[in-house]
Short mmCIF file of C-alpha atoms in Angstrom, two decimals:
data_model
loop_
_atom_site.label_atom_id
_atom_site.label_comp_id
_atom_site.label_asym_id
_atom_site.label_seq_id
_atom_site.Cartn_x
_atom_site.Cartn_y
_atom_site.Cartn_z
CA UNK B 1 19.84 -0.15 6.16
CA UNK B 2 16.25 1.40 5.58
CA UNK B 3 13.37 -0.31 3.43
CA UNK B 4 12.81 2.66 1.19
CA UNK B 5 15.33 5.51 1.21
CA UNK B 6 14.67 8.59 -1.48
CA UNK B 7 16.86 11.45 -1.47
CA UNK B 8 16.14 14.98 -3.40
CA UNK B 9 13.30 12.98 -4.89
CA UNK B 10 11.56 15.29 -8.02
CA UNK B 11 8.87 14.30 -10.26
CA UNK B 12 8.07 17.05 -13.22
CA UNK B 13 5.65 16.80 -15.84
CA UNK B 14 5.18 18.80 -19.15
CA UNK B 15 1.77 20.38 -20.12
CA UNK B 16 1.99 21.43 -23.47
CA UNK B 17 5.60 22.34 -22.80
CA UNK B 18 5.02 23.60 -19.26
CA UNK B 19 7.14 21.98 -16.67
CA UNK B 20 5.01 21.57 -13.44
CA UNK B 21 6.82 20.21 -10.37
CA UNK B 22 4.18 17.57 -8.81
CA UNK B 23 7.26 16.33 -6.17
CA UNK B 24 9.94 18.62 -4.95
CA UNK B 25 13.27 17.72 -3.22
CA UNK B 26 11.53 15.06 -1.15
CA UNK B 27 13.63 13.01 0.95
CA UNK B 28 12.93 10.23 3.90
CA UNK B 29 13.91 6.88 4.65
CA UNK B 30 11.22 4.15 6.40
CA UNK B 31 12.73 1.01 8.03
CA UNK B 32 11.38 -2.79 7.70
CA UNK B 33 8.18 -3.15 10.19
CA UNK B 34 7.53 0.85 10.11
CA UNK B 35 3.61 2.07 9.32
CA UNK B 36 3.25 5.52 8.14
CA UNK B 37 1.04 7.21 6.92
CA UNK B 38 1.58 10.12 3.94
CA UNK B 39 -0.82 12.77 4.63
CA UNK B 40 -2.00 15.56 2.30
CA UNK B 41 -4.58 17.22 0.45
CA UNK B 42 -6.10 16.49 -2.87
CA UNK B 43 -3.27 17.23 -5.42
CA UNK B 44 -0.20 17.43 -2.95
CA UNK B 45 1.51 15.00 -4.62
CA UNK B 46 1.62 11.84 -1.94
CA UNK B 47 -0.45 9.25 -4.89
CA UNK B 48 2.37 10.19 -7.20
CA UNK B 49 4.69 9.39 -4.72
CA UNK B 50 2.91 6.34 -3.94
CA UNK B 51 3.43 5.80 -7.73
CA UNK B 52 7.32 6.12 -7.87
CA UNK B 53 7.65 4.27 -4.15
CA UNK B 54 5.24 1.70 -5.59
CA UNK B 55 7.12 1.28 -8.99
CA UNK B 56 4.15 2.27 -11.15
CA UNK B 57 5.68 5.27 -12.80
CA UNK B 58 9.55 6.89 -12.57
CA UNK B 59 11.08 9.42 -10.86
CA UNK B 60 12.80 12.69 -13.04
CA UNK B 61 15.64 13.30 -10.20
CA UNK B 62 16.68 12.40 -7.22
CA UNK B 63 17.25 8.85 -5.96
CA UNK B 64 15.61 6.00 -4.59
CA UNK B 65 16.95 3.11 -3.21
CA UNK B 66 14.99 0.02 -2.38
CA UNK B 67 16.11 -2.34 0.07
CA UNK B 68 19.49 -1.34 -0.45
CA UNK B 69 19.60 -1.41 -4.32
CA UNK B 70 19.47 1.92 -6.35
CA UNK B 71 16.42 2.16 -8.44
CA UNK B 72 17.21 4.53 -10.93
CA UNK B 73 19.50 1.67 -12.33
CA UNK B 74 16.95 -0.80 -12.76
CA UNK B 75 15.46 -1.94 -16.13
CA UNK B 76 11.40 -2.06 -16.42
CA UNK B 77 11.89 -5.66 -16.29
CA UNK B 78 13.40 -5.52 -13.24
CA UNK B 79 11.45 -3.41 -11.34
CA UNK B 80 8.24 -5.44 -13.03
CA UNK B 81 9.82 -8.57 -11.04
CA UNK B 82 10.69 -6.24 -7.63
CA UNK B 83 7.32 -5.08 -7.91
CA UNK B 84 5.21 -8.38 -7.92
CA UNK B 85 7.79 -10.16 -5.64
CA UNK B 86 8.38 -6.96 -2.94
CA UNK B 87 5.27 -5.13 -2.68
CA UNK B 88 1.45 -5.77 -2.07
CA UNK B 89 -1.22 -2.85 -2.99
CA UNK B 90 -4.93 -1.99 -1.55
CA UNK B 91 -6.72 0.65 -4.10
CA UNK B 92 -9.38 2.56 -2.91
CA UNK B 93 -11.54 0.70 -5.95
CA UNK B 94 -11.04 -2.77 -4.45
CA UNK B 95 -10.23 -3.75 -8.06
CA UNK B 96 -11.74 -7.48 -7.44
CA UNK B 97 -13.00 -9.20 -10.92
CA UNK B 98 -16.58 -10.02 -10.51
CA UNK B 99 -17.65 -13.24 -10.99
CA UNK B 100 -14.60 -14.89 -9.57
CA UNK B 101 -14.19 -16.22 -6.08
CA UNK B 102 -12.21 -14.56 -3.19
CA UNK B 103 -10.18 -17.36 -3.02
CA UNK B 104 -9.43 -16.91 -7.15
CA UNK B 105 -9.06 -13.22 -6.61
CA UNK B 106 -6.72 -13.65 -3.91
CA UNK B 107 -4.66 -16.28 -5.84
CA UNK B 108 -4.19 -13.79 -8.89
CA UNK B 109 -0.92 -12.40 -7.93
CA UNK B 110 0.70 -15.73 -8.18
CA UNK B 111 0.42 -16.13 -11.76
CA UNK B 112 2.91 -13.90 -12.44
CA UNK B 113 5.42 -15.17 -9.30
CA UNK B 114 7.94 -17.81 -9.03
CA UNK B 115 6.08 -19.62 -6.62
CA UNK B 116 5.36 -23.18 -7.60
CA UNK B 117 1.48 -23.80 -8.58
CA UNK B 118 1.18 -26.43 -6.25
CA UNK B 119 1.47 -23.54 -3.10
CA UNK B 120 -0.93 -21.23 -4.93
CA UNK B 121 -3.92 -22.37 -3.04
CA UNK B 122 -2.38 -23.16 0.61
CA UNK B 123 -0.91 -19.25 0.61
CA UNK B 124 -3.77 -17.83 -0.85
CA UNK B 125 -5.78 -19.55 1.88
CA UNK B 126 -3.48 -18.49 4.55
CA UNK B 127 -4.09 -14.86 3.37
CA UNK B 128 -7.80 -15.39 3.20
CA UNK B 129 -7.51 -16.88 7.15
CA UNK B 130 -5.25 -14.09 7.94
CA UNK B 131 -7.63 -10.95 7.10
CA UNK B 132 -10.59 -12.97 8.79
CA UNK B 133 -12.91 -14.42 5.37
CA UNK B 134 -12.37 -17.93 6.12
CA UNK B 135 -15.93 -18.19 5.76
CA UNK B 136 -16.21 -16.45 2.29
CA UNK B 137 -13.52 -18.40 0.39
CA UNK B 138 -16.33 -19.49 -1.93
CA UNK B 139 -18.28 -15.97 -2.16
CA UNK B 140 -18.12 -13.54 -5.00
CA UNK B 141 -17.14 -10.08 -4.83
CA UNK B 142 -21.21 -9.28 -5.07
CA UNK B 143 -21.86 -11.16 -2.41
CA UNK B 144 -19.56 -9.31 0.09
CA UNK B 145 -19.77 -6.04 1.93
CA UNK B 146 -17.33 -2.91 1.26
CA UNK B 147 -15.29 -3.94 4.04
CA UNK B 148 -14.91 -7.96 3.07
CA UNK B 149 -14.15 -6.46 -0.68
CA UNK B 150 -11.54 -4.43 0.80
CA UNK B 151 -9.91 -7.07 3.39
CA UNK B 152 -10.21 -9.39 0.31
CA UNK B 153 -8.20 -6.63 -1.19
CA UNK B 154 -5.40 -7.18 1.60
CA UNK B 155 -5.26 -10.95 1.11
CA UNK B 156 -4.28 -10.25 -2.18
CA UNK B 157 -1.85 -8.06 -1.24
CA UNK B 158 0.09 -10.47 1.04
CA UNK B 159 -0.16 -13.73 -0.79
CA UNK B 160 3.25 -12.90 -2.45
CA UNK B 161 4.68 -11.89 1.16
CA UNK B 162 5.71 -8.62 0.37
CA UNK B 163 8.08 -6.42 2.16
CA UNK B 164 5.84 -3.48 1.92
CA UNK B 165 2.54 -3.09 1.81
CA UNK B 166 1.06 0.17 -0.18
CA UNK B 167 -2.29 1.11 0.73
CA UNK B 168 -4.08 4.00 -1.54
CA UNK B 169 -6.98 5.55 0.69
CA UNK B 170 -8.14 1.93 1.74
CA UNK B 171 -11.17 3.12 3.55
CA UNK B 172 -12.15 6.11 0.93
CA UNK B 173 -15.24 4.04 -0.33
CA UNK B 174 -16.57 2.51 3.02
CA UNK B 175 -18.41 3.78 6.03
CA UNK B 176 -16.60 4.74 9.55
CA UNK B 177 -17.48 1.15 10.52
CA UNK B 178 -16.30 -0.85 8.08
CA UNK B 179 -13.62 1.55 7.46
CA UNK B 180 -12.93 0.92 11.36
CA UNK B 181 -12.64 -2.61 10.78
CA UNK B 182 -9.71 -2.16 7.93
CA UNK B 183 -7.44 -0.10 9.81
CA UNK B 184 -7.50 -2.80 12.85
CA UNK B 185 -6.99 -5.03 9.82
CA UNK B 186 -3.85 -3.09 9.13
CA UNK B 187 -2.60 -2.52 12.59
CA UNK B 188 -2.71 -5.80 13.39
CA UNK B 189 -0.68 -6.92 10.36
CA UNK B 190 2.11 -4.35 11.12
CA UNK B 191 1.92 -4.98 15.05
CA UNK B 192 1.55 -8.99 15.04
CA UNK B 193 3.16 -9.79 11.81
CA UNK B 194 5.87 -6.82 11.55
CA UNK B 195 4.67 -6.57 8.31
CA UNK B 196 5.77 -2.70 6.57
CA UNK B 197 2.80 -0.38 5.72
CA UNK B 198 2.86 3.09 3.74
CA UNK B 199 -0.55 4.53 3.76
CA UNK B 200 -2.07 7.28 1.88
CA UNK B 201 -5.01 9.01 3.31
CA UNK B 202 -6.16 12.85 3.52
CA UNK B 203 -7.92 12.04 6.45
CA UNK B 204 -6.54 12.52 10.10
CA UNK B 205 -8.47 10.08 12.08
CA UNK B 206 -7.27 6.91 9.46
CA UNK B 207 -3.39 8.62 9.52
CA UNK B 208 -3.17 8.31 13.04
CA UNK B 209 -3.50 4.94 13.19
CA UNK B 210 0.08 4.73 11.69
CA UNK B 211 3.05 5.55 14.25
CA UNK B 212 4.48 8.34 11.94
CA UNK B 213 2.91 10.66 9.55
CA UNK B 214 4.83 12.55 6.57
CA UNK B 215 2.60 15.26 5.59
CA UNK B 216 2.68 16.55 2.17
CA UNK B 217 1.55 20.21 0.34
CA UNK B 218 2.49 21.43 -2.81
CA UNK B 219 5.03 18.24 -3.80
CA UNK B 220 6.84 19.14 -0.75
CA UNK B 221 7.33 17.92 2.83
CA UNK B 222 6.03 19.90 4.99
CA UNK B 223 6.29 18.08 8.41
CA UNK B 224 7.40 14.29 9.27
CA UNK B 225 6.51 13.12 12.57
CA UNK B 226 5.93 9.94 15.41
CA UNK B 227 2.94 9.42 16.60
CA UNK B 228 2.97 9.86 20.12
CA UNK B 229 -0.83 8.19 20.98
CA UNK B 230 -2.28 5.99 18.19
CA UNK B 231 -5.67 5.61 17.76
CA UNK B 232 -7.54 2.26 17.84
CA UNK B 233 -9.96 1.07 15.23
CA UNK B 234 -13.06 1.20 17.51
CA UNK B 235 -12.88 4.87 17.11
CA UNK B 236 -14.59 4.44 14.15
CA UNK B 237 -17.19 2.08 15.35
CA UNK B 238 -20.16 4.27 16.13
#
């Protein structure tokens, strides 16, 4: 049974009455410990897919199933639990409060969890240790660099342990270094930790660090494919 599974998967919006079909008649499936990578220009269509994989916005047709269980059946509530419990995100923004620790930041997610307050601190640490800022548990987002903001990011992400991790152009905002540094970041949590990653980029050097690339144009899949040689994070490292 796959992770994610969407079949005939359409999104239309209205534009002062005009229907405009931003996903068409996508269909895939990706299986638990998978990284790929959806690949596309600027208005193709993969962030609103991220959106409806994600559970930040509904699909108009098709159907998506989610670890087995058909989404399109699911109150808000539900999918507002599925969504904290299941899945992790990295923005492009970082989306860190300022003023407010790493180790504070990374604890956030767990107000809204089941997990017992008395655990809040040992995961979030674990996280923090996991992603390599040990040493900044203390710091505040001004304090760090792009890249410790956005691996600060990914502790966040995984102190719920989610079964997918959903990663919106994670190295749009940094430099090929520190962007570098992320994607080993990444690799390393799908490779060591078999944790699942869906990545959004529309850049060809940071898809290819994923072992299979869905490429997107015009809401519509134009290609879906295994990676036959990954690349390695020092490839960025000038």
């Amino acid at each position: 049974m796959s992770l994610i599974d969407v079949k005939n998967l359409q999104k239309i919006y209205e534009t002062e009455g005009v229907p405009f079909a931003a996903l068409r008649d996508i269909s895939f499936a990706i299986d638990t410990g998978e990284f790929v990578a959806i690949m596309g220009p600027s208005g193709s269509g993969k962030s609103t897919l991220l959106h409806i994989l994600g559970f930040l916005d509904r699909h108009t047709a098709g159907a998506y199933r989610f670890n087995g269980k058909t989404i399109n059946e699911s109150t808000d509530d539900e999918i507002a639990h599925l969504r904290n419990k299941k899945m992790g995100f990295v923005f492009q923004s970082f989306n860190l409060l300022a003023r407010t620790s790493v180790l504070e930041n990374v604890k956030l997610p767990l107000l809204y969890s089941d997990i017992v307050e008395s655990e809040w601190n040992g995961r979030a640490l674990q996280a923090i240790e996991s992603v390599g800022l040990s040493h900044r548990v203390a710091h505040e987002p001004a304090q760090l660099s792009g890249g410790e903001k956005q691996r600060v990011a990914i502790a966040r992400a995984l102190v719920n342990d989610p079964e997918v991790i959903f990663a919106d152009e994670p190295t749009g905002n940094l430099d090929s270094k520190s962007g570098g540094m992320i994607m080993e970041t990444l690799q390393k949590l799908n490779e060591d930790d078999d944790h699942t990653i869906l990545l959004i980029t529309h850049e060809t050097y940071t898809a290819e660090h994923a072992a299979r690339i869905i490429f997107i144009k015009d809401g519509a899949i134009e290609s879906d494919r295994h990676v036959t040689k990954r690349l390695k994070a020092n490839h960025f490292i000038k």
